[in-house]
Tab-separated table of C-alpha atoms in Angstrom:
chain	number	residue	atom	x	y	z
Q	1	MET	CA	-23.777	1.453	71.811
Q	2	LYS	CA	-24.539	2.903	75.211
Q	3	SER	CA	-24.275	6.659	75.572
Q	4	ASP	CA	-21.959	6.368	78.581
Q	5	GLU	CA	-19.389	4.586	76.388
Q	6	THR	CA	-18.904	7.741	74.306
Q	7	SER	CA	-17.846	9.749	77.368
Q	8	ARG	CA	-14.564	7.857	77.687
Q	9	PRO	CA	-12.077	9.381	75.203
Q	10	ILE	CA	-9.514	7.302	73.381
Q	11	ASP	CA	-5.942	7.420	74.672
Q	12	PRO	CA	-4.409	10.706	73.403
Q	13	GLN	CA	-1.325	8.888	72.080
Q	14	VAL	CA	-3.361	6.848	69.555
Q	15	ARG	CA	-2.447	7.666	65.933
Q	16	ILE	CA	-3.582	6.470	62.523
Q	17	GLY	CA	-0.702	4.196	61.576
Q	18	HIS	CA	-1.220	3.685	57.862
Q	19	VAL	CA	-3.738	3.529	55.068
Q	20	HIS	CA	-4.054	0.643	52.636
Q	21	LEU	CA	-5.422	1.465	49.184
Q	22	LYS	CA	-6.870	-0.733	46.463
Q	23	VAL	CA	-5.322	0.266	43.124
Q	24	ALA	CA	-5.739	-0.892	39.526
Q	25	ASP	CA	-2.048	-0.753	38.541
Q	26	LEU	CA	0.631	-1.164	41.212
Q	27	GLU	CA	3.492	0.239	39.103
Q	28	ARG	CA	1.539	3.388	38.223
Q	29	ALA	CA	0.215	4.041	41.727
Q	30	ALA	CA	3.011	2.885	44.033
Q	31	LEU	CA	6.147	3.530	42.078
Q	32	ARG	CA	5.321	6.379	39.713
Q	33	PHE	CA	2.975	8.435	41.903
Q	34	TYR	CA	3.624	7.751	45.591
Q	35	CYS	CA	7.376	7.152	45.181
Q	36	GLY	CA	8.199	9.056	41.993
Q	37	VAL	CA	6.067	12.187	42.486
Q	38	LEU	CA	5.503	12.431	46.234
Q	39	GLY	CA	8.884	10.966	47.190
Q	40	PHE	CA	7.911	8.100	49.484
Q	41	GLU	CA	10.369	5.211	49.695
Q	42	LEU	CA	9.432	1.670	48.700
Q	43	THR	CA	9.980	-0.443	51.833
Q	44	GLN	CA	8.637	-3.800	50.693
Q	45	ARG	CA	6.970	-5.370	47.730
Q	46	TYR	CA	4.928	-8.560	47.430
Q	47	GLY	CA	5.458	-9.432	43.783
Q	48	ALA	CA	3.153	-7.597	41.412
Q	49	GLN	CA	0.257	-7.499	43.873
Q	50	ALA	CA	1.239	-5.259	46.796
Q	51	ALA	CA	3.729	-2.602	47.823
Q	52	PHE	CA	4.424	-0.677	51.007
Q	53	VAL	CA	5.860	2.837	51.056
Q	54	SER	CA	6.981	5.144	53.837
Q	55	ALA	CA	8.841	8.268	54.834
Q	56	GLY	CA	11.783	8.327	57.200
Q	57	GLY	CA	12.405	4.597	57.427
Q	58	TYR	CA	9.058	3.631	58.996
Q	59	HIS	CA	7.836	0.166	57.924
Q	60	HIS	CA	4.927	1.655	55.962
Q	61	HIS	CA	2.617	4.636	55.912
Q	62	ILE	CA	0.779	3.556	52.774
Q	63	GLY	CA	0.039	0.055	51.552
Q	64	LEU	CA	-1.158	-0.433	47.983
Q	65	ASN	CA	-2.553	-3.618	46.511
Q	66	THR	CA	-4.348	-5.077	43.502
Q	67	TRP	CA	-5.817	-8.074	45.350
Q	68	GLU	CA	-9.419	-7.029	44.596
Q	69	SER	CA	-8.833	-4.211	42.133
Q	70	LEU	CA	-6.415	-5.253	39.360
Q	71	ASP	CA	-7.340	-3.262	36.228
Q	72	GLY	CA	-10.408	-1.989	38.083
Q	73	SER	CA	-12.043	1.406	37.906
Q	74	PRO	CA	-12.715	3.955	40.664
Q	75	PRO	CA	-16.044	3.788	42.474
Q	76	PRO	CA	-18.671	5.993	40.836
Q	77	PRO	CA	-19.685	9.312	42.406
Q	78	GLY	CA	-22.427	8.996	44.972
Q	79	THR	CA	-20.989	5.903	46.655
Q	80	THR	CA	-19.464	5.539	50.080
Q	81	GLY	CA	-15.802	4.948	50.764
Q	82	LEU	CA	-12.627	6.752	51.707
Q	83	TYR	CA	-12.852	10.495	50.937
Q	84	HIS	CA	-9.104	11.083	50.984
Q	85	THR	CA	-5.831	10.092	52.552
Q	86	ALA	CA	-4.242	13.014	54.385
Q	87	ILE	CA	-0.445	13.143	54.383
Q	88	LEU	CA	0.979	15.398	57.108
Q	89	TYR	CA	4.178	17.296	56.290
Q	90	PRO	CA	6.345	18.532	59.178
Q	91	THR	CA	6.785	22.122	57.949
Q	92	ARG	CA	5.373	24.655	55.536
Q	93	ARG	CA	8.603	24.416	53.550
Q	94	ALA	CA	8.159	20.638	53.172
Q	95	LEU	CA	4.595	21.230	51.922
Q	96	ALA	CA	5.943	23.770	49.416
Q	97	ASP	CA	8.371	21.128	48.148
Q	98	ALA	CA	5.457	18.691	47.769
Q	99	LEU	CA	3.553	21.309	45.753
Q	100	ARG	CA	6.562	21.788	43.489
Q	101	ARG	CA	6.805	17.997	42.933
Q	102	VAL	CA	3.092	17.799	42.052
Q	103	LEU	CA	3.302	20.736	39.641
Q	104	GLU	CA	6.464	19.400	37.977
Q	105	ALA	CA	4.671	16.079	37.429
Q	106	GLY	CA	1.796	17.906	35.706
Q	107	ILE	CA	-0.760	16.736	38.265
Q	108	GLN	CA	-3.825	18.934	38.555
Q	109	LEU	CA	-4.826	20.243	41.960
Q	110	ASP	CA	-8.483	19.861	42.909
Q	111	GLY	CA	-8.082	22.589	45.499
Q	112	ALA	CA	-5.779	24.431	47.864
Q	113	SER	CA	-7.092	25.683	51.201
Q	114	ASP	CA	-6.076	27.496	54.337
Q	115	HIS	CA	-8.069	25.982	57.211
Q	116	GLY	CA	-6.597	28.225	59.914
Q	117	VAL	CA	-5.136	25.215	61.724
Q	118	SER	CA	-3.470	23.911	58.564
Q	119	GLU	CA	-2.723	24.585	54.921
Q	120	ALA	CA	-3.757	21.876	52.478
Q	121	LEU	CA	-3.430	20.800	48.853
Q	122	TYR	CA	-6.047	18.477	47.362
Q	123	LEU	CA	-5.428	16.185	44.398
Q	124	ARG	CA	-6.119	12.673	43.131
Q	125	ASP	CA	-3.771	9.753	42.708
Q	126	PRO	CA	-3.774	7.764	39.438
Q	127	ASP	CA	-6.680	5.630	40.719
Q	128	GLU	CA	-8.752	8.722	41.583
Q	129	ASN	CA	-8.233	8.257	45.328
Q	130	GLY	CA	-8.413	11.630	47.044
Q	131	VAL	CA	-5.118	12.824	48.516
Q	132	GLU	CA	-4.641	15.739	50.896
Q	133	LEU	CA	-1.112	17.048	51.430
Q	134	TYR	CA	-0.974	19.380	54.434
Q	135	TRP	CA	0.997	20.862	57.295
Q	136	ASP	CA	-0.369	21.887	60.692
Q	137	ARG	CA	0.336	25.309	62.109
Q	138	PRO	CA	1.612	25.265	65.689
Q	139	GLN	CA	-1.315	24.713	68.050
Q	140	ALA	CA	-0.774	28.124	69.674
Q	141	ALA	CA	-1.523	29.747	66.276
Q	142	TRP	CA	-4.839	27.938	65.701
Q	143	PRO	CA	-7.803	30.308	65.368
Q	144	ARG	CA	-10.100	30.347	68.382
Q	145	THR	CA	-13.388	31.946	69.358
Q	146	PRO	CA	-13.463	34.454	72.244
Q	147	THR	CA	-14.446	31.526	74.511
Q	148	GLY	CA	-11.436	29.460	73.396
Q	149	GLU	CA	-13.200	26.993	71.082
Q	150	LEU	CA	-11.494	25.979	67.849
Q	151	ALA	CA	-12.621	28.136	64.897
Q	152	MET	CA	-11.424	26.392	61.719
Q	153	PHE	CA	-12.387	27.814	58.337
Q	154	THR	CA	-11.780	27.217	54.633
Q	155	ARG	CA	-10.163	29.982	52.584
Q	156	ARG	CA	-8.215	29.961	49.346
Q	157	LEU	CA	-4.550	29.103	49.904
Q	158	ASP	CA	-2.009	31.487	48.411
Q	159	LEU	CA	0.062	29.065	46.305
Q	160	SER	CA	2.589	31.735	45.320
Q	161	GLY	CA	3.163	32.490	48.976
Q	162	LEU	CA	3.571	28.812	49.721
Q	163	LEU	CA	6.086	28.285	46.902
Q	164	LYS	CA	8.093	31.310	48.082
Q	165	GLU	CA	9.131	29.072	50.975
Q	166	ILE	CA	11.455	27.321	48.508
Q	167	GLU	CA	11.823	29.529	45.427
Q	168	ASP	CA	11.063	32.879	43.815
Q	169	VAL	CA	7.725	32.371	42.082
Q	170	LYS	CA	5.942	34.449	39.464
Q	171	ASP	CA	3.325	32.108	37.983
Q	172	VAL	CA	1.375	29.356	39.696
Q	173	PRO	CA	-1.643	27.465	38.428
Q	174	LYS	CA	-5.091	28.696	39.327
Q	175	VAL	CA	-7.087	26.287	41.463
Q	176	GLY	CA	-10.347	26.511	43.301
Q	177	GLU	CA	-10.783	26.355	47.029
Q	178	GLY	CA	-10.306	22.935	48.460
Q	179	PRO	CA	-13.124	20.767	49.700
Q	180	GLN	CA	-15.238	22.170	52.511
Q	181	ASP	CA	-14.189	19.339	54.801
Q	182	LEU	CA	-12.166	20.200	57.849
C-alpha cells in the first residue's frame, strides 16, 4: 500500500452495517441471548443454521450462523479474531435498561467503564464472543486536551448511577474496570 493512499479518508457517512458471528448453538445464541436477553427482534431465519436479528425494523444488525461452528468451542486465548461486537444504544437510559436485562438474566459482566466519550458494559455471549453495550455522550461533552485533541480514558463506571436512570437502586454487582481498549 502506498503511503499517499492513506491520506484520503473514507467517506464520513460510511457505517459498519452488521456483524456476522459463528455460534455453536443457534437457539441459545440467537433466540435466548440476543433476542431474549438483549431484546433484538428476529427478522429472518434460515432453518436451524442461521438467524438475523435487528433493532427498529432494520433487516439485520447481527447475523448468527452454525455453518462452520455447529457444536464448536470458542477459540483459545492467544489467538486472533474479533475482540468484541459493540452495540450502540441511543441514550444512557436505554443502556441502563440493557444493564437491567443482563443482570436479570444472571449474566456476569466482565467490566463496566466510563471512557469519557462513552459509557460501556462488557460481557460475553453464550459462545464467549465479547460484547460491548454502550452509549455515546454528545460530542460536545467529549473530553479534550487544551489543544482540542480527543482525550479518552478508562475509569470504573458507576453502575448504581447508571441504573438510577430507570429505577431506585441500592445493590448492584461488583465488577472490575472494563477492558483498556478505547
